[in-house]
Amino acid sequence: MYVELKDINKHFGDFHVANNVNFGIEQGSLVALLGPSGSGKTTILRMIAGLENPDSGDIIIDGKRVNNIAPAERGIGFVFQNYALFRYMTVYDNIAFGLELKKMPKDKIKERVNELLALTNLNGLEKRYPNQLSGGQRQRVAFARAIAPNPSLLLLDEPFAAIDAKVRQELRTWLRQMIYKVGITSIFVTHDQDEAVEVADRIIITNKGCIEQIGSPIEIYKTPETPFVTEFIGQSAVIEDYHRLNGFEKGDYKGAVIRPEFVEAFKSDNQKFKNVIDISEEGEITDILFRGNSLELTIDLNGVPITVHRSLERREVRVGEKMRVLIFKLFAFDDEKAYLLENSKLKERNINNEHLESYLYNENTNSFVI
Ligand SMILES: Nc1ncnc2c1ncn2[C@@H]1O[C@H](COP(=O)(O)OP(=O)(O)OP(=O)(O)O)[C@@H](O)[C@H]1O
Ligand SMILES: [Mg+2]
């Protein structure tokens, strides 16, 4: 492990902002710290960087305990949420800043800055000031400045927070490619799950100062371990009386979560689903969002709004329309853990997801029109 946090505790007054935090990060990986606002993400980054001291525990970088090593000596690059570019310095001087601090010879600085301008696609902008740049360009300058001195670890605190959605999407891919190109171990903070899932190799989920789960994006998505992660990840709808749903019996659970990918919604006259209509629920469409390549329906299921995705190839639907809703599975949870429950009636009839997919397939038109 390249970076290790061992039994880290930190209080701000009475507030326990890091509660026995433990994790390790492998060299060369790109890790996301994902959690709601106030869950302690920034504080973890600041402790790694040495800008904040833990009350107890060890911070280890490359096998060495760094608790007592000054921030500037830790070999860390930091990209802050609000860019924190020097306003009165040009792009060139911003990128050169860390190199000048290191007293690198002028010609070497020039070489390195030019290399970074090319890498970050900022050629020609070196004489501009930050207020003459777009948000995306500023963020690239911040990235170039952070990696200029060749840090061995890069920390990024919500690097895209101040950038609008479209550019943000582009920057995510850009950042991922850049980090792999440079080959630098990186930790980035976000509260946006789509961002974490798209960008990171591994995700660490924080909640109220604790680590809830660590895993690959797919593991986090498919096997949430705690009630918090179950609700936090995906477009999850929480339902308390899940046992009233067809095919689900009461267990020692406090509630359950339904994700769009666990649900099929169809019109009651749809012959393809005639074998399962008796084990479906009735719901009513309360909202329809056009998502470009599909529709996102909100369906009211006995007072619980659930999200369902619908292919544009299928028959039109409208707000107020009654739909049948078939739930294949759900995540039930108690106080500590989450459990995947499958629809027992579908199981009894030996119907699995593959069957259901084939219901949707129309061989005549070679498409999924229903
Ligand atoms: N210097 C400080 N003094 C007192 N409390 C602080 C200090 N810094 C942070 N906190 C508190 O600690 C908690 C965690 O803060 P932190 O900034 O680490 O959260 P975060 O997960 O980064 O949140 P966000 O997503 O909003 O940036 C918050 O409740 C915050 O108010
Ligand atoms: Mg923060």
Short mmCIF file of C-alpha atoms and ligand atoms in Angstrom, two decimals:
data_model
loop_
_atom_site.label_atom_id
_atom_site.label_comp_id
_atom_site.label_asym_id
_atom_site.label_seq_id
_atom_site.Cartn_x
_atom_site.Cartn_y
_atom_site.Cartn_z
CA MET A 1 0.00 0.00 0.00
CA TYR A 2 1.31 3.39 -0.96
CA VAL A 3 -0.85 5.51 1.33
CA GLU A 4 -2.18 4.12 4.59
CA LEU A 5 -4.40 5.66 7.22
CA LYS A 6 -4.39 3.66 10.44
CA ASP A 7 -6.93 4.22 13.22
CA ILE A 8 -7.21 7.92 12.49
CA ASN A 9 -9.32 9.95 14.91
CA LYS A 10 -9.91 13.66 14.79
CA HIS A 11 -12.23 15.98 16.69
CA PHE A 12 -13.20 19.58 16.10
CA GLY A 13 -14.24 20.42 19.68
CA ASP A 14 -16.85 17.78 20.56
CA PHE A 15 -17.41 16.89 16.94
CA HIS A 16 -15.92 13.55 15.87
CA VAL A 17 -14.97 14.35 12.29
CA ALA A 18 -12.83 11.23 11.68
CA ASN A 19 -13.93 8.14 13.59
CA ASN A 20 -11.36 5.35 13.48
CA VAL A 21 -10.62 5.81 9.81
CA ASN A 22 -8.63 3.00 8.18
CA PHE A 23 -7.80 2.55 4.54
CA GLY A 24 -4.96 1.82 2.15
CA ILE A 25 -4.35 3.00 -1.38
CA GLU A 26 -2.21 1.19 -3.90
CA GLN A 27 0.47 2.93 -5.87
CA GLY A 28 -0.73 4.30 -9.20
CA SER A 29 -4.43 4.02 -8.38
CA LEU A 30 -7.09 6.66 -8.65
CA VAL A 31 -9.34 6.62 -5.61
CA ALA A 32 -12.50 8.59 -4.91
CA LEU A 33 -13.57 9.66 -1.43
CA LEU A 34 -17.33 9.84 -1.84
CA GLY A 35 -19.80 10.98 0.79
CA PRO A 36 -22.41 13.58 1.65
CA SER A 37 -21.58 17.12 2.66
CA GLY A 38 -20.00 17.30 6.12
CA SER A 39 -19.00 13.61 6.17
CA GLY A 40 -15.33 14.52 6.66
CA LYS A 41 -13.85 14.11 3.17
CA THR A 42 -11.93 17.38 3.05
CA THR A 43 -10.64 16.79 6.57
CA ILE A 44 -9.21 13.41 5.50
CA LEU A 45 -7.42 15.02 2.53
CA ARG A 46 -6.10 17.82 4.71
CA MET A 47 -4.72 15.33 7.24
CA ILE A 48 -2.95 13.40 4.47
CA ALA A 49 -1.51 16.67 3.18
CA GLY A 50 -0.43 17.71 6.68
CA LEU A 51 -2.67 20.78 6.76
CA GLU A 52 -4.53 19.27 9.70
CA ASN A 53 -3.26 16.93 12.44
CA PRO A 54 -5.13 13.82 13.59
CA ASP A 55 -5.67 13.40 17.37
CA SER A 56 -4.45 9.82 17.06
CA GLY A 57 -3.46 7.26 14.45
CA ASP A 58 -0.80 7.00 11.77
CA ILE A 59 -0.55 8.41 8.30
CA ILE A 60 1.89 6.42 6.21
CA ILE A 61 3.11 7.37 2.75
CA ASP A 62 5.42 5.04 0.88
CA GLY A 63 6.13 3.06 4.04
CA LYS A 64 7.06 6.10 6.09
CA ARG A 65 5.05 7.61 8.95
CA VAL A 66 4.56 11.25 7.98
CA ASN A 67 2.57 12.58 10.96
CA ASN A 68 5.44 14.78 12.02
CA ILE A 69 6.61 15.78 8.56
CA ALA A 70 5.76 19.30 7.33
CA PRO A 71 3.26 19.61 4.44
CA ALA A 72 5.88 20.92 2.00
CA GLU A 73 8.09 17.89 2.69
CA ARG A 74 5.44 15.26 2.00
CA GLY A 75 5.74 15.31 -1.81
CA ILE A 76 2.04 15.98 -2.29
CA GLY A 77 0.26 18.01 -4.97
CA PHE A 78 -3.09 19.55 -4.02
CA VAL A 79 -5.88 20.79 -6.27
CA PHE A 80 -8.40 22.76 -4.27
CA GLN A 81 -12.10 23.00 -4.84
CA ASN A 82 -12.05 26.71 -5.72
CA TYR A 83 -8.99 26.46 -8.02
CA ALA A 84 -7.02 28.80 -5.70
CA LEU A 85 -5.00 30.06 -8.63
CA PHE A 86 -2.95 33.16 -7.94
CA ARG A 87 -5.09 35.86 -9.52
CA TYR A 88 -2.30 38.32 -10.20
CA MET A 89 -0.03 35.71 -11.80
CA THR A 90 -0.14 34.54 -15.41
CA VAL A 91 -0.84 30.94 -16.33
CA TYR A 92 2.89 30.47 -16.84
CA ASP A 93 3.78 31.86 -13.41
CA ASN A 94 1.04 29.86 -11.71
CA ILE A 95 2.41 26.62 -13.13
CA ALA A 96 6.00 27.66 -12.39
CA PHE A 97 5.20 28.58 -8.79
CA GLY A 98 6.15 25.31 -7.09
CA LEU A 99 9.27 24.98 -9.23
CA GLU A 100 10.49 28.45 -8.24
CA LEU A 101 9.96 27.54 -4.60
CA LYS A 102 12.22 24.57 -5.20
CA LYS A 103 14.78 26.97 -6.72
CA MET A 104 14.91 25.09 -9.99
CA PRO A 105 17.10 26.82 -12.63
CA LYS A 106 15.14 29.15 -14.96
CA ASP A 107 15.76 27.14 -18.14
CA LYS A 108 14.63 23.93 -16.46
CA ILE A 109 11.49 25.69 -15.21
CA LYS A 110 10.75 26.86 -18.73
CA GLU A 111 11.17 23.36 -20.07
CA ARG A 112 8.87 21.85 -17.45
CA VAL A 113 6.18 24.53 -17.80
CA ASN A 114 6.16 24.12 -21.59
CA GLU A 115 5.84 20.37 -21.17
CA LEU A 116 2.85 20.86 -18.85
CA LEU A 117 1.21 23.46 -21.11
CA ALA A 118 1.35 20.91 -23.91
CA LEU A 119 0.14 18.09 -21.70
CA THR A 120 -2.87 20.06 -20.45
CA ASN A 121 -3.64 21.60 -23.82
CA LEU A 122 -3.04 25.15 -22.62
CA ASN A 123 -0.52 26.16 -25.27
CA GLY A 124 -0.90 29.81 -26.24
CA LEU A 125 -2.63 30.75 -22.99
CA GLU A 126 0.51 31.11 -20.85
CA LYS A 127 0.37 34.93 -20.70
CA ARG A 128 -3.26 35.08 -19.63
CA TYR A 129 -4.46 35.73 -16.11
CA PRO A 130 -6.92 33.40 -14.38
CA ASN A 131 -9.87 35.79 -14.89
CA GLN A 132 -9.26 35.56 -18.65
CA LEU A 133 -9.81 31.79 -18.63
CA SER A 134 -12.88 29.55 -18.69
CA GLY A 135 -13.62 27.36 -15.69
CA GLY A 136 -12.33 24.25 -17.44
CA GLN A 137 -9.10 26.02 -18.43
CA ARG A 138 -8.56 27.26 -14.89
CA GLN A 139 -9.01 23.76 -13.58
CA ARG A 140 -6.40 22.50 -16.03
CA VAL A 141 -4.00 25.19 -14.84
CA ALA A 142 -4.64 24.10 -11.26
CA PHE A 143 -3.88 20.52 -12.26
CA ALA A 144 -0.69 21.51 -14.12
CA ARG A 145 0.46 23.60 -11.16
CA ALA A 146 -0.16 20.74 -8.72
CA ILE A 147 1.80 18.17 -10.73
CA ALA A 148 4.61 20.52 -11.86
CA PRO A 149 7.03 19.56 -9.05
CA ASN A 150 6.45 15.85 -9.75
CA PRO A 151 4.64 15.01 -6.51
CA SER A 152 4.30 11.34 -5.69
CA LEU A 153 0.73 11.78 -4.52
CA LEU A 154 -1.98 14.04 -5.91
CA LEU A 155 -4.98 15.14 -3.84
CA LEU A 156 -7.95 16.79 -5.50
CA ASP A 157 -10.78 18.29 -3.46
CA GLU A 158 -13.98 18.42 -5.53
CA PRO A 159 -11.97 19.52 -8.55
CA PHE A 160 -15.05 19.98 -10.75
CA ALA A 161 -17.45 21.48 -8.24
CA ALA A 162 -17.49 24.98 -9.70
CA ILE A 163 -17.80 23.87 -13.31
CA ASP A 164 -20.98 23.51 -15.32
CA ALA A 165 -22.33 20.08 -16.19
CA LYS A 166 -21.18 19.64 -19.78
CA VAL A 167 -17.58 20.76 -19.21
CA ARG A 168 -17.53 18.77 -16.03
CA GLN A 169 -18.29 15.61 -17.93
CA GLU A 170 -15.43 16.29 -20.35
CA LEU A 171 -13.04 17.11 -17.55
CA ARG A 172 -13.75 13.83 -15.77
CA THR A 173 -12.54 11.84 -18.73
CA TRP A 174 -9.68 14.25 -19.22
CA LEU A 175 -8.56 13.91 -15.60
CA ARG A 176 -8.68 10.16 -15.70
CA GLN A 177 -6.58 10.03 -18.87
CA MET A 178 -4.14 12.60 -17.52
CA ILE A 179 -3.63 10.76 -14.26
CA TYR A 180 -2.93 7.50 -16.05
CA LYS A 181 -0.56 9.23 -18.45
CA VAL A 182 1.38 10.81 -15.60
CA GLY A 183 1.04 7.64 -13.52
CA ILE A 184 0.50 9.44 -10.25
CA THR A 185 -1.34 7.96 -7.25
CA SER A 186 -4.37 10.20 -6.76
CA ILE A 187 -7.19 10.69 -4.31
CA PHE A 188 -10.08 12.88 -5.28
CA VAL A 189 -13.02 14.00 -3.23
CA THR A 190 -16.52 14.23 -4.57
CA HIS A 191 -20.10 14.06 -3.36
CA ASP A 192 -21.30 13.13 -6.83
CA GLN A 193 -21.66 9.37 -7.23
CA ASP A 194 -21.68 9.48 -11.03
CA GLU A 195 -18.37 11.27 -10.94
CA ALA A 196 -16.87 8.74 -8.55
CA VAL A 197 -18.16 5.77 -10.51
CA GLU A 198 -16.90 7.12 -13.82
CA VAL A 199 -13.49 8.31 -12.73
CA ALA A 200 -12.19 6.11 -9.93
CA ASP A 201 -10.68 2.62 -9.75
CA ARG A 202 -11.77 2.38 -6.16
CA ILE A 203 -14.30 4.24 -4.07
CA ILE A 204 -14.16 4.93 -0.35
CA ILE A 205 -17.54 5.91 1.04
CA THR A 206 -17.59 8.25 4.02
CA ASN A 207 -20.49 9.02 6.30
CA LYS A 208 -20.44 11.01 9.55
CA GLY A 209 -16.69 10.63 9.96
CA CYS A 210 -16.72 6.86 9.40
CA ILE A 211 -15.77 4.75 6.40
CA GLU A 212 -18.85 2.81 5.30
CA GLN A 213 -17.41 0.74 2.47
CA ILE A 214 -14.39 0.45 0.20
CA GLY A 215 -14.53 -1.25 -3.19
CA SER A 216 -14.48 -0.98 -6.95
CA PRO A 217 -17.34 1.05 -8.45
CA ILE A 218 -19.07 -2.18 -9.49
CA GLU A 219 -18.71 -3.74 -6.04
CA ILE A 220 -20.13 -0.63 -4.40
CA TYR A 221 -22.98 -0.59 -6.86
CA LYS A 222 -23.84 -4.27 -6.87
CA THR A 223 -23.08 -5.24 -3.29
CA PRO A 224 -23.68 -2.34 -0.94
CA GLU A 225 -22.80 -3.55 2.54
CA THR A 226 -24.49 -1.06 4.82
CA PRO A 227 -27.90 0.62 4.95
CA PHE A 228 -26.26 3.96 4.25
CA VAL A 229 -24.48 2.79 1.08
CA THR A 230 -27.61 1.01 -0.11
CA GLU A 231 -29.57 4.24 -0.01
CA PHE A 232 -26.79 6.56 -1.09
CA ILE A 233 -25.77 4.76 -4.29
CA GLY A 234 -27.92 4.50 -7.40
CA GLN A 235 -31.34 6.02 -7.93
CA SER A 236 -32.65 4.36 -4.83
CA ALA A 237 -36.20 4.55 -3.55
CA VAL A 238 -36.67 3.53 0.07
CA ILE A 239 -39.76 1.53 0.96
CA GLU A 240 -40.57 0.49 4.52
CA ASP A 241 -43.42 -1.96 3.96
CA TYR A 242 -41.59 -3.88 1.25
CA HIS A 243 -43.29 -7.08 2.44
CA ARG A 244 -46.55 -5.86 0.93
CA LEU A 245 -44.97 -6.18 -2.49
CA ASN A 246 -45.78 -9.32 -4.41
CA GLY A 247 -43.00 -11.89 -4.04
CA PHE A 248 -41.38 -10.44 -0.93
CA GLU A 249 -42.00 -11.75 2.56
CA LYS A 250 -41.42 -10.03 5.84
CA GLY A 251 -38.02 -10.62 7.44
CA ASP A 252 -36.10 -8.92 10.23
CA TYR A 253 -35.48 -5.85 8.10
CA LYS A 254 -36.21 -2.22 8.67
CA GLY A 255 -36.88 -1.43 5.06
CA ALA A 256 -35.75 -1.94 1.52
CA VAL A 257 -34.39 -0.07 -1.44
CA ILE A 258 -35.63 -0.40 -5.01
CA ARG A 259 -33.33 0.57 -7.86
CA PRO A 260 -34.44 1.25 -11.46
CA GLU A 261 -32.53 -1.78 -12.70
CA PHE A 262 -34.59 -4.01 -10.41
CA VAL A 263 -37.87 -3.02 -11.99
CA GLU A 264 -39.81 -3.59 -15.18
CA ALA A 265 -42.82 -1.41 -15.90
CA PHE A 266 -45.26 -2.41 -18.63
CA LYS A 267 -48.76 -1.65 -19.85
CA SER A 268 -51.40 -4.07 -18.59
CA ASP A 269 -52.35 -5.13 -22.14
CA ASN A 270 -48.79 -6.15 -22.91
CA GLN A 271 -49.10 -9.80 -23.88
CA LYS A 272 -45.42 -10.49 -23.37
CA PHE A 273 -45.90 -10.10 -19.66
CA LYS A 274 -49.11 -12.08 -19.31
CA ASN A 275 -47.35 -14.79 -17.31
CA VAL A 276 -46.27 -12.37 -14.64
CA ILE A 277 -49.05 -9.80 -14.57
CA ASP A 278 -50.59 -11.42 -11.48
CA ILE A 279 -47.40 -10.93 -9.51
CA SER A 280 -46.86 -7.33 -10.59
CA GLU A 281 -48.00 -4.22 -8.74
CA GLU A 282 -50.10 -1.35 -9.94
CA GLY A 283 -48.41 2.03 -10.20
CA GLU A 284 -49.12 5.39 -11.75
CA ILE A 285 -46.75 7.54 -13.77
CA THR A 286 -46.29 10.87 -12.02
CA ASP A 287 -43.41 12.27 -14.06
CA ILE A 288 -41.53 11.61 -17.29
CA LEU A 289 -38.05 12.94 -17.98
CA PHE A 290 -36.42 12.69 -21.39
CA ARG A 291 -32.85 11.49 -20.83
CA GLY A 292 -31.68 11.60 -24.42
CA ASN A 293 -31.33 7.87 -25.00
CA SER A 294 -34.18 6.80 -22.73
CA LEU A 295 -37.05 8.00 -20.62
CA GLU A 296 -36.90 8.20 -16.88
CA LEU A 297 -40.30 7.56 -15.38
CA THR A 298 -41.32 8.29 -11.85
CA ILE A 299 -43.97 5.80 -10.87
CA ASP A 300 -45.98 6.10 -7.70
CA LEU A 301 -46.13 2.68 -6.10
CA ASN A 302 -48.54 2.81 -3.18
CA GLY A 303 -47.25 6.23 -2.20
CA VAL A 304 -43.58 5.46 -2.84
CA PRO A 305 -42.06 7.17 -5.89
CA ILE A 306 -39.75 4.82 -7.73
CA THR A 307 -37.61 5.50 -10.79
CA VAL A 308 -37.87 3.35 -13.90
CA HIS A 309 -35.94 3.64 -17.16
CA ARG A 310 -37.78 3.06 -20.41
CA SER A 311 -36.43 2.60 -23.90
CA LEU A 312 -37.54 5.14 -26.50
CA GLU A 313 -38.37 2.23 -28.79
CA ARG A 314 -41.26 1.15 -26.62
CA ARG A 315 -44.83 2.40 -26.78
CA GLU A 316 -45.48 5.94 -25.64
CA VAL A 317 -46.49 6.56 -22.07
CA ARG A 318 -48.01 9.62 -20.42
CA VAL A 319 -48.24 11.16 -16.98
CA GLY A 320 -51.26 9.80 -15.11
CA GLU A 321 -51.16 6.46 -16.93
CA LYS A 322 -51.45 3.28 -14.87
CA MET A 323 -48.63 0.80 -15.36
CA ARG A 324 -47.89 -2.67 -14.06
CA VAL A 325 -44.65 -2.81 -12.12
CA LEU A 326 -42.68 -6.01 -11.68
CA ILE A 327 -39.94 -6.01 -9.07
CA PHE A 328 -37.28 -8.67 -9.60
CA LYS A 329 -35.31 -7.96 -6.48
CA LEU A 330 -34.50 -5.36 -3.87
CA PHE A 331 -31.96 -4.58 -1.18
CA ALA A 332 -33.40 -5.07 2.30
CA PHE A 333 -31.53 -3.66 5.28
CA ASP A 334 -31.47 -3.84 9.06
CA ASP A 335 -29.48 -1.49 11.30
CA GLU A 336 -26.13 -2.78 10.14
CA LYS A 337 -26.21 -4.64 6.88
CA ALA A 338 -27.85 -4.84 3.49
CA TYR A 339 -29.18 -8.03 1.87
CA LEU A 340 -30.25 -8.80 -1.67
CA LEU A 341 -33.75 -10.31 -1.78
CA GLU A 342 -35.13 -11.90 -4.91
CA ASN A 343 -38.77 -12.03 -5.86
CA SER A 344 -39.86 -15.45 -4.57
CA LYS A 345 -42.81 -15.76 -6.94
CA LEU A 346 -40.62 -15.22 -9.98
CA LYS A 347 -38.29 -17.83 -8.58
CA GLU A 348 -41.15 -20.29 -8.08
CA ARG A 349 -42.05 -19.89 -11.72
CA ASN A 350 -38.43 -20.27 -12.70
CA ILE A 351 -38.33 -16.89 -14.34
CA ASN A 352 -35.05 -15.07 -14.20
CA ASN A 353 -33.69 -11.84 -15.62
CA GLU A 354 -32.72 -13.46 -18.88
CA HIS A 355 -36.26 -14.62 -19.46
CA LEU A 356 -37.53 -11.17 -18.75
CA GLU A 357 -35.13 -9.65 -21.21
CA SER A 358 -36.25 -12.07 -23.86
CA TYR A 359 -39.85 -11.00 -23.20
CA LEU A 360 -38.83 -7.56 -24.30
CA TYR A 361 -37.25 -8.72 -27.51
CA ASN A 362 -39.27 -8.71 -30.72
CA GLU A 363 -37.76 -11.14 -33.19
CA ASN A 364 -39.76 -9.81 -36.13
CA THR A 365 -38.46 -6.30 -35.83
CA ASN A 366 -35.17 -7.31 -34.26
CA SER A 367 -35.71 -4.75 -31.52
CA PHE A 368 -37.15 -4.31 -28.08
CA VAL A 369 -40.41 -2.70 -29.16
CA ILE A 370 -43.34 -3.38 -26.88
N1 LIG B 1 -11.73 23.90 11.25
C1 LIG B 1 -12.90 23.38 11.63
N2 LIG B 1 -13.42 23.66 12.85
C2 LIG B 1 -14.57 23.11 13.26
N3 LIG B 1 -15.33 22.27 12.52
C3 LIG B 1 -14.88 21.98 11.30
C4 LIG B 1 -13.65 22.53 10.78
N4 LIG B 1 -13.48 22.02 9.53
C5 LIG B 1 -14.53 21.22 9.28
N5 LIG B 1 -15.36 21.19 10.34
C6 LIG B 1 -16.60 20.40 10.43
O1 LIG B 1 -16.29 19.04 10.22
C7 LIG B 1 -17.26 18.40 9.41
C8 LIG B 1 -16.60 17.76 8.22
O2 LIG B 1 -16.07 18.76 7.40
P1 LIG B 1 -15.38 18.44 6.02
O3 LIG B 1 -15.03 19.75 5.42
O4 LIG B 1 -14.29 17.47 6.20
O5 LIG B 1 -16.59 17.75 5.24
P2 LIG B 1 -16.74 17.35 3.71
O6 LIG B 1 -17.12 15.93 3.68
O7 LIG B 1 -15.54 17.78 2.96
O8 LIG B 1 -18.01 18.22 3.27
P3 LIG B 1 -18.31 18.98 1.88
O9 LIG B 1 -18.79 17.95 0.92
O10 LIG B 1 -19.43 19.92 2.25
O11 LIG B 1 -17.08 19.70 1.44
C9 LIG B 1 -18.29 19.48 9.08
O12 LIG B 1 -19.38 19.33 9.95
C10 LIG B 1 -17.57 20.77 9.33
O13 LIG B 1 -18.46 21.78 9.72
MG MG B 2 -15.20 19.24 1.48
#
